Every structure is written in C-alpha cells, then in structure tokens.
Amino acid sequence: MIPAEFAEPAFTDPWHAQAFALTVHLSERGAFTWPDWAATFGAALAARRGVHGALDGGADYWAAWLAALETLLATRDMAAPGDVARMRDAWEAAYLATPHGAPVTL
Amino acid sequence: MPHDHHHHDDDHHDHDHSVLPSDPALRVKALETVLTQKGLIDPAALDAIIDTYQNRIGPQNGARVVARAWSDPAFRARLLADATEVVAEMGLYGRQGEHIVAVENTPDTHNIVVCTLCSCYPWPLLGIPPGWYKSDAYRARAVREPRAVLAEFGVTLAEGQAVRVWDSTAELRYLVIPMRPEGSEGMDEDALMALVTRDSMIGTGLARAPT
C-alpha cells in the first residue's frame, strides 16, 4: 500500500477508460442498474482472487471489470460471447492486415 | 496503447502491420462494435464520459465542498443533514443515482471509508479511486485493523480518538470532512481548498497544515 497524495492518472491504459465508459454509459441507458453492476463486479473480483490470489487494484482490477461486463452483457442477451469472440478476432485480423500508421477498420 | 506486440511466430519480426492491441483491449473494442451495431450504445457518449473522468472530475470537487463546510456553518449543517442534495446543487451529481453522506472528523472520532464489495467511491467528488483503494489489502484491512492501515498512511490518531469505518455500497457513498487544521483561521475558501487532500476525504490522511 503506497500512500499517494500526488495526482495519479484516472486510467493507466486506454482500454481501462473504454471499459469504464462503456459500463457507465450502459447503466445510464438503463441496460442494468448500478447495484446490479456492483454485485456482478464484486463476484468477478472474488472469482479472480480465487485464481490469482490477492488483487493489487491495478491491472487485475480492470481484468475483473472487463470479465464482469462480459458476463452481465451475456446474461442479459445484449452481447453473446460467441459474437464478441468473433468480433475480437476480426479486429485482431484487421490490425495484422493494416500497414503501420494507417487507420484500422473492419 | 501498450507496447505488448503479440507475435504469432517468434522468429518473425515483422513490424509492417499496426501494433496489435492487448487481448483485453481487443475484447473491449469487440464489445463496443457489437453493441454499436445493435444500436445499444452511442460511441460519442463514451468519449464524453472518458473526457469527464479524465479531465473534469477529481478531488478538487470534494475539496471545494470541504472548504465551504469549514467556512460556512450553515452550509456545513446542511451538508451533514443531506449531502446528496447539497452537492447536487453544486452541480456534482452522482451518475448512478447514489446517495452521498458526509461524515465529519472530530477530536473524538476519525472516519475512514472503504468498499469491501468492489470499489464504490464518491466519483462526482473525488474522481476515479486510486489503485490502493481498489486493492484487496486495503479493502480487507481497513475494516479489520484500521489503526494499522492509518499508521501506514502516516496518520497517528490521538489516544482516545475512535475510528469509525464506513463501508460504501452501490447506493451509498461517503465523503469524509477532515478537521480544519490549526493555523487556518482567517483563510478564505480558495486558500482552504489547497489544504484538502484526496486522502483526507477518504480518511486515510489529514488536511494539510497551512505553511
């Protein structure tokens, strides 16, 4: 535990910010309530702790956040795991096929 | 983007293509695309949320509330009675419809805030919580041995000063009003704001003494 009085960046990796914003936005649009989110996220943190041991609140925190979001969207039939996996692979292929510096599109 | 460049073939150092984002970054991107195609999200709203939390919301909001409570007894009384309404009047809304409760440190009681479930935190007042607030070590120990945790943060309480631990929930978030430091008499609200640290509003720190 490091006492830190200095301003830390809110997000250390752009995808943390994206996952956070996606969750807040979906909640604001009524996709789920915040207590529902907190319960799912709490369970994801506990599951991750069971596998990886004590969490440090950094990258592992956001990994649990993303897992919780995927779970919540799957159980609410908003984003099926198969669809998400295919889309992930499509993006990966697009990055690998796009010359460095060019915009990556599907 | 992180620089973890994934190679499917270690002998093949081909940097001609774009830097491949990490697996979680690709998964978030995939979620966004799937939800956008279904019309379930507005991608522009995501950028606005990120901008808000990266650039507009932070502990300075909470510090303004604390400095006003120190300067204005009527404001302080209203804040302690109904912080949700008072901070909403200041334009500091909870985006998740949560209630905000202000708890005041006194010579008799020191307050400290934790979220044992996940990381509930008064975002509109303090921004995104620091890493340690989200760590298991803090979340477990703040409840079990708050004095030891406080000591690690450099906070030594007066003998006889009780510690009260507040466990945040999705519906209820806490703001600690630290004790106004000695020597700050006569300072105006703006000057007082500079004495209010983020940690002092979580309870893991005290307000700065004026220099």
mmCIF file of N, CA and C in Angstrom, chain A residues 1-6 8 10-11 13-15 17-22 24-26 28-29 34-35 38-39 41-42 45 49 53-57 61-62 66-67 69-70 73 77-79 83-84 87-88 91-92 95-96 98-102 104 106, chain B residues 1-2 8 15-35 37-38 40-42 45-46 49-50 53-54 95-96 117-119 123 128 130-132 134-139 141 149 152-153 170-171 173 197-199:
data_model
loop_
_atom_site.group_PDB
_atom_site.id
_atom_site.type_symbol
_atom_site.label_atom_id
_atom_site.label_comp_id
_atom_site.label_asym_id
_atom_site.label_seq_id
_atom_site.Cartn_x
_atom_site.Cartn_y
_atom_site.Cartn_z
ATOM 1 N N MET A 1 0.846 -1.187 0.000
ATOM 2 C CA MET A 1 0.000 0.000 0.000
ATOM 3 C C MET A 1 0.889 1.248 0.000
ATOM 4 N N ILE A 2 0.793 2.020 -1.021
ATOM 5 C CA ILE A 2 1.630 3.217 -1.106
ATOM 6 C C ILE A 2 0.771 4.458 -0.918
ATOM 7 N N PRO A 3 0.946 5.159 0.196
ATOM 8 C CA PRO A 3 0.196 6.404 0.358
ATOM 9 C C PRO A 3 0.585 7.358 -0.777
ATOM 10 N N ALA A 4 -0.372 7.806 -1.505
ATOM 11 C CA ALA A 4 -0.070 8.680 -2.632
ATOM 12 C C ALA A 4 -0.912 9.932 -2.563
ATOM 13 N N GLU A 5 -0.278 11.037 -2.372
ATOM 14 C CA GLU A 5 -1.003 12.299 -2.355
ATOM 15 C C GLU A 5 -0.945 12.970 -3.715
ATOM 16 N N PHE A 6 -0.155 12.392 -4.606
ATOM 17 C CA PHE A 6 0.033 13.033 -5.900
ATOM 18 C C PHE A 6 -1.036 12.573 -6.870
ATOM 19 N N GLU A 8 -2.765 10.931 -9.624
ATOM 20 C CA GLU A 8 -2.489 9.795 -10.494
ATOM 21 C C GLU A 8 -3.393 9.943 -11.700
ATOM 22 N N ALA A 10 -6.305 9.016 -14.062
ATOM 23 C CA ALA A 10 -7.510 8.270 -13.733
ATOM 24 C C ALA A 10 -7.428 6.846 -14.288
ATOM 25 N N PHE A 11 -6.852 6.729 -15.471
ATOM 26 C CA PHE A 11 -6.752 5.416 -16.118
ATOM 27 C C PHE A 11 -5.324 5.248 -16.618
ATOM 28 N N ASP A 13 -4.355 2.770 -18.702
ATOM 29 C CA ASP A 13 -4.342 2.158 -20.031
ATOM 30 C C ASP A 13 -5.637 2.589 -20.730
ATOM 31 N N PRO A 14 -5.573 2.952 -21.996
ATOM 32 C CA PRO A 14 -6.794 3.417 -22.667
ATOM 33 C C PRO A 14 -7.959 2.437 -22.581
ATOM 34 N N TRP A 15 -7.664 1.142 -22.589
ATOM 35 C CA TRP A 15 -8.807 0.211 -22.553
ATOM 36 C C TRP A 15 -9.507 0.216 -21.192
ATOM 37 N N ALA A 17 -10.156 2.923 -19.554
ATOM 38 C CA ALA A 17 -11.095 4.040 -19.721
ATOM 39 C C ALA A 17 -12.272 3.622 -20.596
ATOM 40 N N GLN A 18 -11.994 2.874 -21.659
ATOM 41 C CA GLN A 18 -13.057 2.427 -22.558
ATOM 42 C C GLN A 18 -14.037 1.500 -21.832
ATOM 43 N N ALA A 19 -13.487 0.558 -21.064
ATOM 44 C CA ALA A 19 -14.347 -0.384 -20.337
ATOM 45 C C ALA A 19 -15.185 0.351 -19.297
ATOM 46 N N PHE A 20 -14.564 1.300 -18.623
ATOM 47 C CA PHE A 20 -15.267 2.109 -17.617
ATOM 48 C C PHE A 20 -16.410 2.889 -18.270
ATOM 49 N N ALA A 21 -16.096 3.595 -19.351
ATOM 50 C CA ALA A 21 -17.092 4.435 -20.016
ATOM 51 C C ALA A 21 -18.250 3.601 -20.565
ATOM 52 N N LEU A 22 -17.907 2.450 -21.118
ATOM 53 C CA LEU A 22 -18.932 1.551 -21.657
ATOM 54 C C LEU A 22 -19.903 1.139 -20.545
ATOM 55 N N VAL A 24 -20.494 2.688 -17.584
ATOM 56 C CA VAL A 24 -21.273 3.840 -17.105
ATOM 57 C C VAL A 24 -22.377 4.191 -18.111
ATOM 58 N N HIS A 25 -22.002 4.202 -19.379
ATOM 59 C CA HIS A 25 -22.957 4.554 -20.442
ATOM 60 C C HIS A 25 -24.122 3.549 -20.489
ATOM 61 N N LEU A 26 -23.806 2.267 -20.448
ATOM 62 C CA LEU A 26 -24.854 1.239 -20.488
ATOM 63 C C LEU A 26 -25.783 1.364 -19.285
ATOM 64 N N GLU A 28 -26.361 4.125 -17.584
ATOM 65 C CA GLU A 28 -27.163 5.339 -17.757
ATOM 66 C C GLU A 28 -28.287 5.135 -18.767
ATOM 67 N N ARG A 29 -28.054 4.248 -19.741
ATOM 68 C CA ARG A 29 -29.107 3.971 -20.717
ATOM 69 C C ARG A 29 -30.111 2.941 -20.202
ATOM 70 N N TRP A 34 -26.945 0.241 -11.295
ATOM 71 C CA TRP A 34 -25.591 0.233 -10.740
ATOM 72 C C TRP A 34 -25.436 -0.818 -9.648
ATOM 73 N N PRO A 35 -26.426 -1.018 -8.784
ATOM 74 C CA PRO A 35 -26.295 -2.128 -7.815
ATOM 75 C C PRO A 35 -26.120 -3.488 -8.500
ATOM 76 N N ALA A 38 -22.530 -3.564 -9.484
ATOM 77 C CA ALA A 38 -21.636 -3.746 -8.338
ATOM 78 C C ALA A 38 -21.636 -5.201 -7.869
ATOM 79 N N ALA A 39 -22.813 -5.831 -7.892
ATOM 80 C CA ALA A 39 -22.893 -7.231 -7.454
ATOM 81 C C ALA A 39 -22.114 -8.133 -8.411
ATOM 82 N N PHE A 41 -19.706 -7.237 -10.470
ATOM 83 C CA PHE A 41 -18.291 -6.891 -10.394
ATOM 84 C C PHE A 41 -17.662 -7.475 -9.123
ATOM 85 N N GLY A 42 -18.381 -7.373 -8.017
ATOM 86 C CA GLY A 42 -17.883 -7.951 -6.769
ATOM 87 C C GLY A 42 -17.630 -9.450 -6.914
ATOM 88 N N LEU A 45 -14.497 -9.986 -9.020
ATOM 89 C CA LEU A 45 -13.287 -9.761 -8.213
ATOM 90 C C LEU A 45 -12.998 -10.975 -7.339
ATOM 91 N N ARG A 49 -9.790 -13.414 -7.512
ATOM 92 C CA ARG A 49 -8.969 -13.601 -6.312
ATOM 93 C C ARG A 49 -8.761 -15.089 -6.057
ATOM 94 N N GLY A 53 -5.017 -15.062 -6.335
ATOM 95 C CA GLY A 53 -4.616 -14.558 -5.026
ATOM 96 C C GLY A 53 -5.008 -13.103 -4.866
ATOM 97 N N ALA A 54 -4.489 -12.452 -3.827
ATOM 98 C CA ALA A 54 -4.885 -11.081 -3.511
ATOM 99 C C ALA A 54 -4.654 -10.156 -4.701
ATOM 100 N N LEU A 55 -5.628 -9.304 -4.959
ATOM 101 C CA LEU A 55 -5.560 -8.389 -6.087
ATOM 102 C C LEU A 55 -4.936 -7.065 -5.643
ATOM 103 N N ASP A 56 -4.147 -6.477 -6.534
ATOM 104 C CA ASP A 56 -3.442 -5.244 -6.148
ATOM 105 C C ASP A 56 -4.190 -3.973 -6.538
ATOM 106 N N GLY A 57 -5.338 -4.126 -7.185
ATOM 107 C CA GLY A 57 -6.110 -2.936 -7.539
ATOM 108 C C GLY A 57 -5.647 -2.270 -8.821
ATOM 109 N N TYR A 61 -7.576 -5.527 -11.342
ATOM 110 C CA TYR A 61 -8.868 -4.895 -11.081
ATOM 111 C C TYR A 61 -9.625 -4.692 -12.394
ATOM 112 N N TRP A 62 -8.921 -4.193 -13.391
ATOM 113 C CA TRP A 62 -9.578 -3.915 -14.667
ATOM 114 C C TRP A 62 -9.879 -5.202 -15.424
ATOM 115 N N LEU A 66 -13.609 -6.051 -16.772
ATOM 116 C CA LEU A 66 -13.987 -6.469 -18.130
ATOM 117 C C LEU A 66 -14.731 -7.805 -18.091
ATOM 118 N N ALA A 67 -14.246 -8.733 -17.280
ATOM 119 C CA ALA A 67 -14.916 -10.036 -17.170
ATOM 120 C C ALA A 67 -16.352 -9.848 -16.678
ATOM 121 N N LEU A 69 -18.252 -7.190 -17.030
ATOM 122 C CA LEU A 69 -19.047 -6.554 -18.084
ATOM 123 C C LEU A 69 -19.453 -7.585 -19.133
ATOM 124 N N GLU A 70 -18.515 -8.452 -19.518
ATOM 125 C CA GLU A 70 -18.830 -9.502 -20.489
ATOM 126 C C GLU A 70 -19.922 -10.429 -19.945
ATOM 127 N N LEU A 73 -23.390 -8.580 -19.871
ATOM 128 C CA LEU A 73 -23.958 -8.393 -21.210
ATOM 129 C C LEU A 73 -24.392 -9.724 -21.814
ATOM 130 N N ASP A 77 -28.447 -10.992 -22.664
ATOM 131 C CA ASP A 77 -28.647 -11.169 -24.113
ATOM 132 C C ASP A 77 -28.358 -9.895 -24.898
ATOM 133 N N MET A 78 -27.388 -9.130 -24.432
ATOM 134 C CA MET A 78 -27.028 -7.912 -25.170
ATOM 135 C C MET A 78 -25.820 -8.146 -26.062
ATOM 136 N N ALA A 79 -24.926 -9.012 -25.628
ATOM 137 C CA ALA A 79 -23.749 -9.338 -26.430
ATOM 138 C C ALA A 79 -23.379 -10.793 -26.133
ATOM 139 N N ASP A 83 -20.492 -14.007 -30.394
ATOM 140 C CA ASP A 83 -20.428 -12.807 -31.240
ATOM 141 C C ASP A 83 -19.235 -11.928 -30.861
ATOM 142 N N VAL A 84 -19.042 -11.797 -29.548
ATOM 143 C CA VAL A 84 -17.948 -10.948 -29.067
ATOM 144 C C VAL A 84 -16.602 -11.563 -29.458
ATOM 145 N N MET A 87 -15.959 -11.027 -33.108
ATOM 146 C CA MET A 87 -15.628 -9.626 -33.372
ATOM 147 C C MET A 87 -14.213 -9.308 -32.912
ATOM 148 N N ARG A 88 -13.811 -9.888 -31.783
ATOM 149 C CA ARG A 88 -12.455 -9.686 -31.282
ATOM 150 C C ARG A 88 -11.443 -10.201 -32.301
ATOM 151 N N TRP A 91 -11.180 -7.937 -35.289
ATOM 152 C CA TRP A 91 -10.345 -6.758 -35.028
ATOM 153 C C TRP A 91 -8.864 -7.140 -35.044
ATOM 154 N N GLU A 92 -8.546 -8.281 -34.461
ATOM 155 C CA GLU A 92 -7.140 -8.709 -34.457
ATOM 156 C C GLU A 92 -6.629 -8.868 -35.882
ATOM 157 N N TYR A 95 -6.027 -5.515 -37.473
ATOM 158 C CA TYR A 95 -4.780 -4.866 -37.057
ATOM 159 C C TYR A 95 -3.583 -5.483 -37.774
ATOM 160 N N LEU A 96 -3.604 -6.818 -37.891
ATOM 161 C CA LEU A 96 -2.465 -7.505 -38.504
ATOM 162 C C LEU A 96 -2.383 -7.233 -39.999
ATOM 163 N N THR A 98 -3.352 -4.342 -41.439
ATOM 164 C CA THR A 98 -3.297 -2.908 -41.747
ATOM 165 C C THR A 98 -1.870 -2.404 -41.599
ATOM 166 N N PRO A 99 -1.366 -1.703 -42.617
ATOM 167 C CA PRO A 99 0.004 -1.174 -42.511
ATOM 168 C C PRO A 99 0.127 -0.222 -41.335
ATOM 169 N N HIS A 100 1.305 -0.217 -40.710
ATOM 170 C CA HIS A 100 1.544 0.626 -39.554
ATOM 171 C C HIS A 100 1.246 2.087 -39.887
ATOM 172 N N GLY A 101 0.476 2.737 -39.017
ATOM 173 C CA GLY A 101 0.166 4.153 -39.203
ATOM 174 C C GLY A 101 -1.153 4.397 -39.909
ATOM 175 N N ALA A 102 -1.660 3.416 -40.601
ATOM 176 C CA ALA A 102 -2.947 3.592 -41.288
ATOM 177 C C ALA A 102 -4.084 3.317 -40.315
ATOM 178 N N VAL A 104 -7.154 1.607 -38.660
ATOM 179 C CA VAL A 104 -7.578 0.206 -38.680
ATOM 180 C C VAL A 104 -9.095 0.155 -38.716
ATOM 181 N N LEU A 106 -12.635 -2.437 -39.813
ATOM 182 C CA LEU A 106 -13.067 -3.820 -40.085
ATOM 183 C C LEU A 106 -13.410 -3.974 -41.558
ATOM 184 N N MET B 1 -1.759 3.226 -26.226
ATOM 185 C CA MET B 1 -1.836 1.750 -26.274
ATOM 186 C C MET B 1 -0.554 1.143 -25.704
ATOM 187 N N PRO B 2 -0.663 0.006 -25.063
ATOM 188 C CA PRO B 2 0.530 -0.642 -24.525
ATOM 189 C C PRO B 2 1.396 -1.174 -25.667
ATOM 190 N N HIS B 8 2.781 -14.097 -33.401
ATOM 191 C CA HIS B 8 2.310 -15.469 -33.518
ATOM 192 C C HIS B 8 3.471 -16.380 -33.886
ATOM 193 N N HIS B 15 7.269 -5.821 -38.396
ATOM 194 C CA HIS B 15 6.596 -4.676 -37.791
ATOM 195 C C HIS B 15 5.842 -3.861 -38.824
ATOM 196 N N ASP B 16 5.572 -4.451 -39.971
ATOM 197 C CA ASP B 16 4.910 -3.690 -41.028
ATOM 198 C C ASP B 16 3.469 -3.375 -40.677
ATOM 199 N N HIS B 17 2.817 -4.270 -39.933
ATOM 200 C CA HIS B 17 1.406 -4.060 -39.621
ATOM 201 C C HIS B 17 1.256 -3.183 -38.377
ATOM 202 N N SER B 18 0.032 -2.766 -38.099
ATOM 203 C CA SER B 18 -0.238 -1.929 -36.943
ATOM 204 C C SER B 18 0.095 -2.680 -35.661
ATOM 205 N N VAL B 19 0.439 -1.928 -34.618
ATOM 206 C CA VAL B 19 0.720 -2.551 -33.324
ATOM 207 C C VAL B 19 -0.571 -3.179 -32.811
ATOM 208 N N LEU B 20 -0.495 -4.448 -32.513
ATOM 209 C CA LEU B 20 -1.693 -5.176 -32.110
ATOM 210 C C LEU B 20 -2.039 -4.837 -30.659
ATOM 211 N N PRO B 21 -3.246 -4.365 -30.391
ATOM 212 C CA PRO B 21 -3.628 -4.091 -29.000
ATOM 213 C C PRO B 21 -3.624 -5.373 -28.170
ATOM 214 N N SER B 22 -3.583 -5.210 -26.859
ATOM 215 C CA SER B 22 -3.600 -6.362 -25.951
ATOM 216 C C SER B 22 -4.933 -7.102 -26.079
ATOM 217 N N ASP B 23 -4.968 -8.315 -25.561
ATOM 218 C CA ASP B 23 -6.219 -9.097 -25.627
ATOM 219 C C ASP B 23 -7.396 -8.364 -24.969
ATOM 220 N N PRO B 24 -7.257 -7.856 -23.744
ATOM 221 C CA PRO B 24 -8.421 -7.146 -23.178
ATOM 222 C C PRO B 24 -8.823 -5.921 -23.992
ATOM 223 N N ALA B 25 -7.843 -5.234 -24.574
ATOM 224 C CA ALA B 25 -8.185 -4.056 -25.390
ATOM 225 C C ALA B 25 -9.010 -4.484 -26.599
ATOM 226 N N LEU B 26 -8.653 -5.623 -27.190
ATOM 227 C CA LEU B 26 -9.418 -6.126 -28.336
ATOM 228 C C LEU B 26 -10.816 -6.552 -27.910
ATOM 229 N N ARG B 27 -10.915 -7.126 -26.709
ATOM 230 C CA ARG B 27 -12.241 -7.564 -26.223
ATOM 231 C C ARG B 27 -13.154 -6.372 -25.954
ATOM 232 N N VAL B 28 -12.610 -5.302 -25.395
ATOM 233 C CA VAL B 28 -13.423 -4.098 -25.167
ATOM 234 C C VAL B 28 -13.881 -3.529 -26.509
ATOM 235 N N LYS B 29 -12.961 -3.486 -27.456
ATOM 236 C CA LYS B 29 -13.286 -2.982 -28.795
ATOM 237 C C LYS B 29 -14.398 -3.828 -29.422
ATOM 238 N N ALA B 30 -14.294 -5.141 -29.224
ATOM 239 C CA ALA B 30 -15.307 -6.043 -29.775
ATOM 240 C C ALA B 30 -16.672 -5.774 -29.138
ATOM 241 N N LEU B 31 -16.687 -5.589 -27.818
ATOM 242 C CA LEU B 31 -17.955 -5.276 -27.137
ATOM 243 C C LEU B 31 -18.554 -3.996 -27.710
ATOM 244 N N GLU B 32 -17.710 -2.992 -27.868
ATOM 245 C CA GLU B 32 -18.185 -1.713 -28.398
ATOM 246 C C GLU B 32 -18.792 -1.881 -29.775
ATOM 247 N N THR B 33 -18.109 -2.636 -30.629
ATOM 248 C CA THR B 33 -18.601 -2.814 -32.002
ATOM 249 C C THR B 33 -19.924 -3.564 -32.002
ATOM 250 N N VAL B 34 -19.988 -4.656 -31.244
ATOM 251 C CA VAL B 34 -21.222 -5.450 -31.196
ATOM 252 C C VAL B 34 -22.385 -4.594 -30.697
ATOM 253 N N LEU B 35 -22.150 -3.831 -29.608
ATOM 254 C CA LEU B 35 -23.226 -3.025 -29.023
ATOM 255 C C LEU B 35 -23.611 -1.856 -29.935
ATOM 256 N N GLN B 37 -23.398 -1.885 -33.249
ATOM 257 C CA GLN B 37 -24.154 -2.448 -34.373
ATOM 258 C C GLN B 37 -25.597 -2.744 -33.984
ATOM 259 N N LYS B 38 -25.796 -3.084 -32.725
ATOM 260 C CA LYS B 38 -27.165 -3.357 -32.257
ATOM 261 C C LYS B 38 -27.903 -2.079 -31.861
ATOM 262 N N LEU B 40 -27.235 -0.270 -29.273
ATOM 263 C CA LEU B 40 -27.409 -0.231 -27.815
ATOM 264 C C LEU B 40 -26.540 0.829 -27.149
ATOM 265 N N ILE B 41 -25.563 1.345 -27.874
ATOM 266 C CA ILE B 41 -24.737 2.410 -27.301
ATOM 267 C C ILE B 41 -24.504 3.508 -28.334
ATOM 268 N N ASP B 42 -24.129 4.675 -27.805
ATOM 269 C CA ASP B 42 -23.771 5.806 -28.654
ATOM 270 C C ASP B 42 -22.273 6.041 -28.459
ATOM 271 N N ALA B 45 -20.964 9.176 -26.832
ATOM 272 C CA ALA B 45 -21.192 9.327 -25.395
ATOM 273 C C ALA B 45 -20.022 8.723 -24.607
ATOM 274 N N LEU B 46 -19.409 7.672 -25.146
ATOM 275 C CA LEU B 46 -18.273 7.057 -24.449
ATOM 276 C C LEU B 46 -17.120 8.055 -24.332
ATOM 277 N N ILE B 49 -17.809 10.599 -21.657
ATOM 278 C CA ILE B 49 -17.634 10.067 -20.296
ATOM 279 C C ILE B 49 -16.148 10.005 -19.943
ATOM 280 N N ILE B 50 -15.347 9.535 -20.882
ATOM 281 C CA ILE B 50 -13.902 9.441 -20.620
ATOM 282 C C ILE B 50 -13.325 10.826 -20.370
ATOM 283 N N TYR B 53 -14.203 12.049 -16.818
ATOM 284 C CA TYR B 53 -13.482 11.446 -15.699
ATOM 285 C C TYR B 53 -11.980 11.652 -15.782
ATOM 286 N N GLN B 54 -11.460 11.867 -17.014
ATOM 287 C CA GLN B 54 -10.031 12.096 -17.129
ATOM 288 C C GLN B 54 -9.675 13.553 -16.824
ATOM 289 N N ARG B 95 -23.766 9.904 -10.855
ATOM 290 C CA ARG B 95 -24.287 9.410 -12.133
ATOM 291 C C ARG B 95 -25.081 8.126 -11.964
ATOM 292 N N GLN B 96 -24.873 7.431 -10.876
ATOM 293 C CA GLN B 96 -25.579 6.166 -10.682
ATOM 294 C C GLN B 96 -26.743 6.322 -9.710
ATOM 295 N N LEU B 117 -17.014 -4.571 -1.021
ATOM 296 C CA LEU B 117 -17.549 -5.366 -2.129
ATOM 297 C C LEU B 117 -16.706 -5.185 -3.382
ATOM 298 N N CYS B 118 -16.513 -3.941 -3.790
ATOM 299 C CA CYS B 118 -15.731 -3.715 -5.020
ATOM 300 C C CYS B 118 -14.934 -2.428 -4.866
ATOM 301 N N SER B 119 -15.469 -1.319 -5.307
ATOM 302 C CA SER B 119 -14.702 -0.076 -5.238
ATOM 303 C C SER B 119 -15.634 1.120 -5.297
ATOM 304 N N TRP B 123 -17.536 9.248 -6.839
ATOM 305 C CA TRP B 123 -16.915 9.737 -8.091
ATOM 306 C C TRP B 123 -17.102 11.227 -8.336
ATOM 307 N N ILE B 128 -11.932 9.081 -10.023
ATOM 308 C CA ILE B 128 -11.715 7.635 -10.029
ATOM 309 C C ILE B 128 -10.817 7.277 -8.847
ATOM 310 N N PRO B 130 -7.983 5.823 -6.328
ATOM 311 C CA PRO B 130 -6.597 5.415 -6.539
ATOM 312 C C PRO B 130 -6.470 3.895 -6.460
ATOM 313 N N GLY B 131 -5.370 3.379 -6.994
ATOM 314 C CA GLY B 131 -5.146 1.934 -7.016
ATOM 315 C C GLY B 131 -5.255 1.286 -5.648
ATOM 316 N N TRP B 132 -4.686 1.912 -4.633
ATOM 317 C CA TRP B 132 -4.691 1.265 -3.305
ATOM 318 C C TRP B 132 -6.104 1.099 -2.763
ATOM 319 N N LYS B 134 -8.591 0.239 -4.380
ATOM 320 C CA LYS B 134 -9.173 -0.920 -5.066
ATOM 321 C C LYS B 134 -8.462 -2.217 -4.701
ATOM 322 N N SER B 135 -7.379 -2.110 -3.933
ATOM 323 C CA SER B 135 -6.595 -3.316 -3.636
ATOM 324 C C SER B 135 -7.263 -4.146 -2.540
ATOM 325 N N ASP B 136 -7.044 -5.462 -2.625
ATOM 326 C CA ASP B 136 -7.572 -6.350 -1.582
ATOM 327 C C ASP B 136 -6.998 -5.997 -0.225
ATOM 328 N N ALA B 137 -5.720 -5.617 -0.213
ATOM 329 C CA ALA B 137 -5.063 -5.330 1.064
ATOM 330 C C ALA B 137 -5.823 -4.230 1.809
ATOM 331 N N TYR B 138 -6.115 -3.149 1.119
ATOM 332 C CA TYR B 138 -6.827 -2.054 1.769
ATOM 333 C C TYR B 138 -8.255 -2.467 2.118
ATOM 334 N N ARG B 139 -8.933 -3.102 1.154
ATOM 335 C CA ARG B 139 -10.347 -3.412 1.342
ATOM 336 C C ARG B 139 -10.564 -4.339 2.534
ATOM 337 N N ARG B 141 -8.164 -4.880 5.095
ATOM 338 C CA ARG B 141 -7.541 -4.446 6.352
ATOM 339 C C ARG B 141 -8.154 -3.179 6.930
ATOM 340 N N VAL B 149 -3.662 0.378 9.352
ATOM 341 C CA VAL B 149 -3.691 0.929 7.991
ATOM 342 C C VAL B 149 -3.401 2.426 8.028
ATOM 343 N N GLU B 152 0.177 3.197 8.414
ATOM 344 C CA GLU B 152 0.940 3.052 7.176
ATOM 345 C C GLU B 152 0.781 4.269 6.274
ATOM 346 N N PHE B 153 -0.323 4.935 6.404
ATOM 347 C CA PHE B 153 -0.530 6.170 5.643
ATOM 348 C C PHE B 153 0.077 7.377 6.370
ATOM 349 N N ALA B 170 -23.144 0.409 -3.618
ATOM 350 C CA ALA B 170 -23.518 0.995 -4.898
ATOM 351 C C ALA B 170 -24.477 2.158 -4.688
ATOM 352 N N GLU B 171 -25.253 2.120 -3.617
ATOM 353 C CA GLU B 171 -26.258 3.168 -3.390
ATOM 354 C C GLU B 171 -25.788 4.279 -2.455
ATOM 355 N N ARG B 173 -22.437 6.436 -0.851
ATOM 356 C CA ARG B 173 -21.009 6.768 -0.893
ATOM 357 C C ARG B 173 -20.730 7.814 0.180
ATOM 358 N N THR B 197 -6.673 17.393 1.000
ATOM 359 C CA THR B 197 -6.109 16.375 0.118
ATOM 360 C C THR B 197 -7.155 15.313 -0.192
ATOM 361 N N ARG B 198 -6.913 14.576 -1.274
ATOM 362 C CA ARG B 198 -7.806 13.467 -1.607
ATOM 363 C C ARG B 198 -7.896 12.489 -0.432
ATOM 364 N N ASP B 199 -6.730 12.089 0.081
ATOM 365 C CA ASP B 199 -6.732 11.079 1.141
ATOM 366 C C ASP B 199 -7.468 11.562 2.389
#
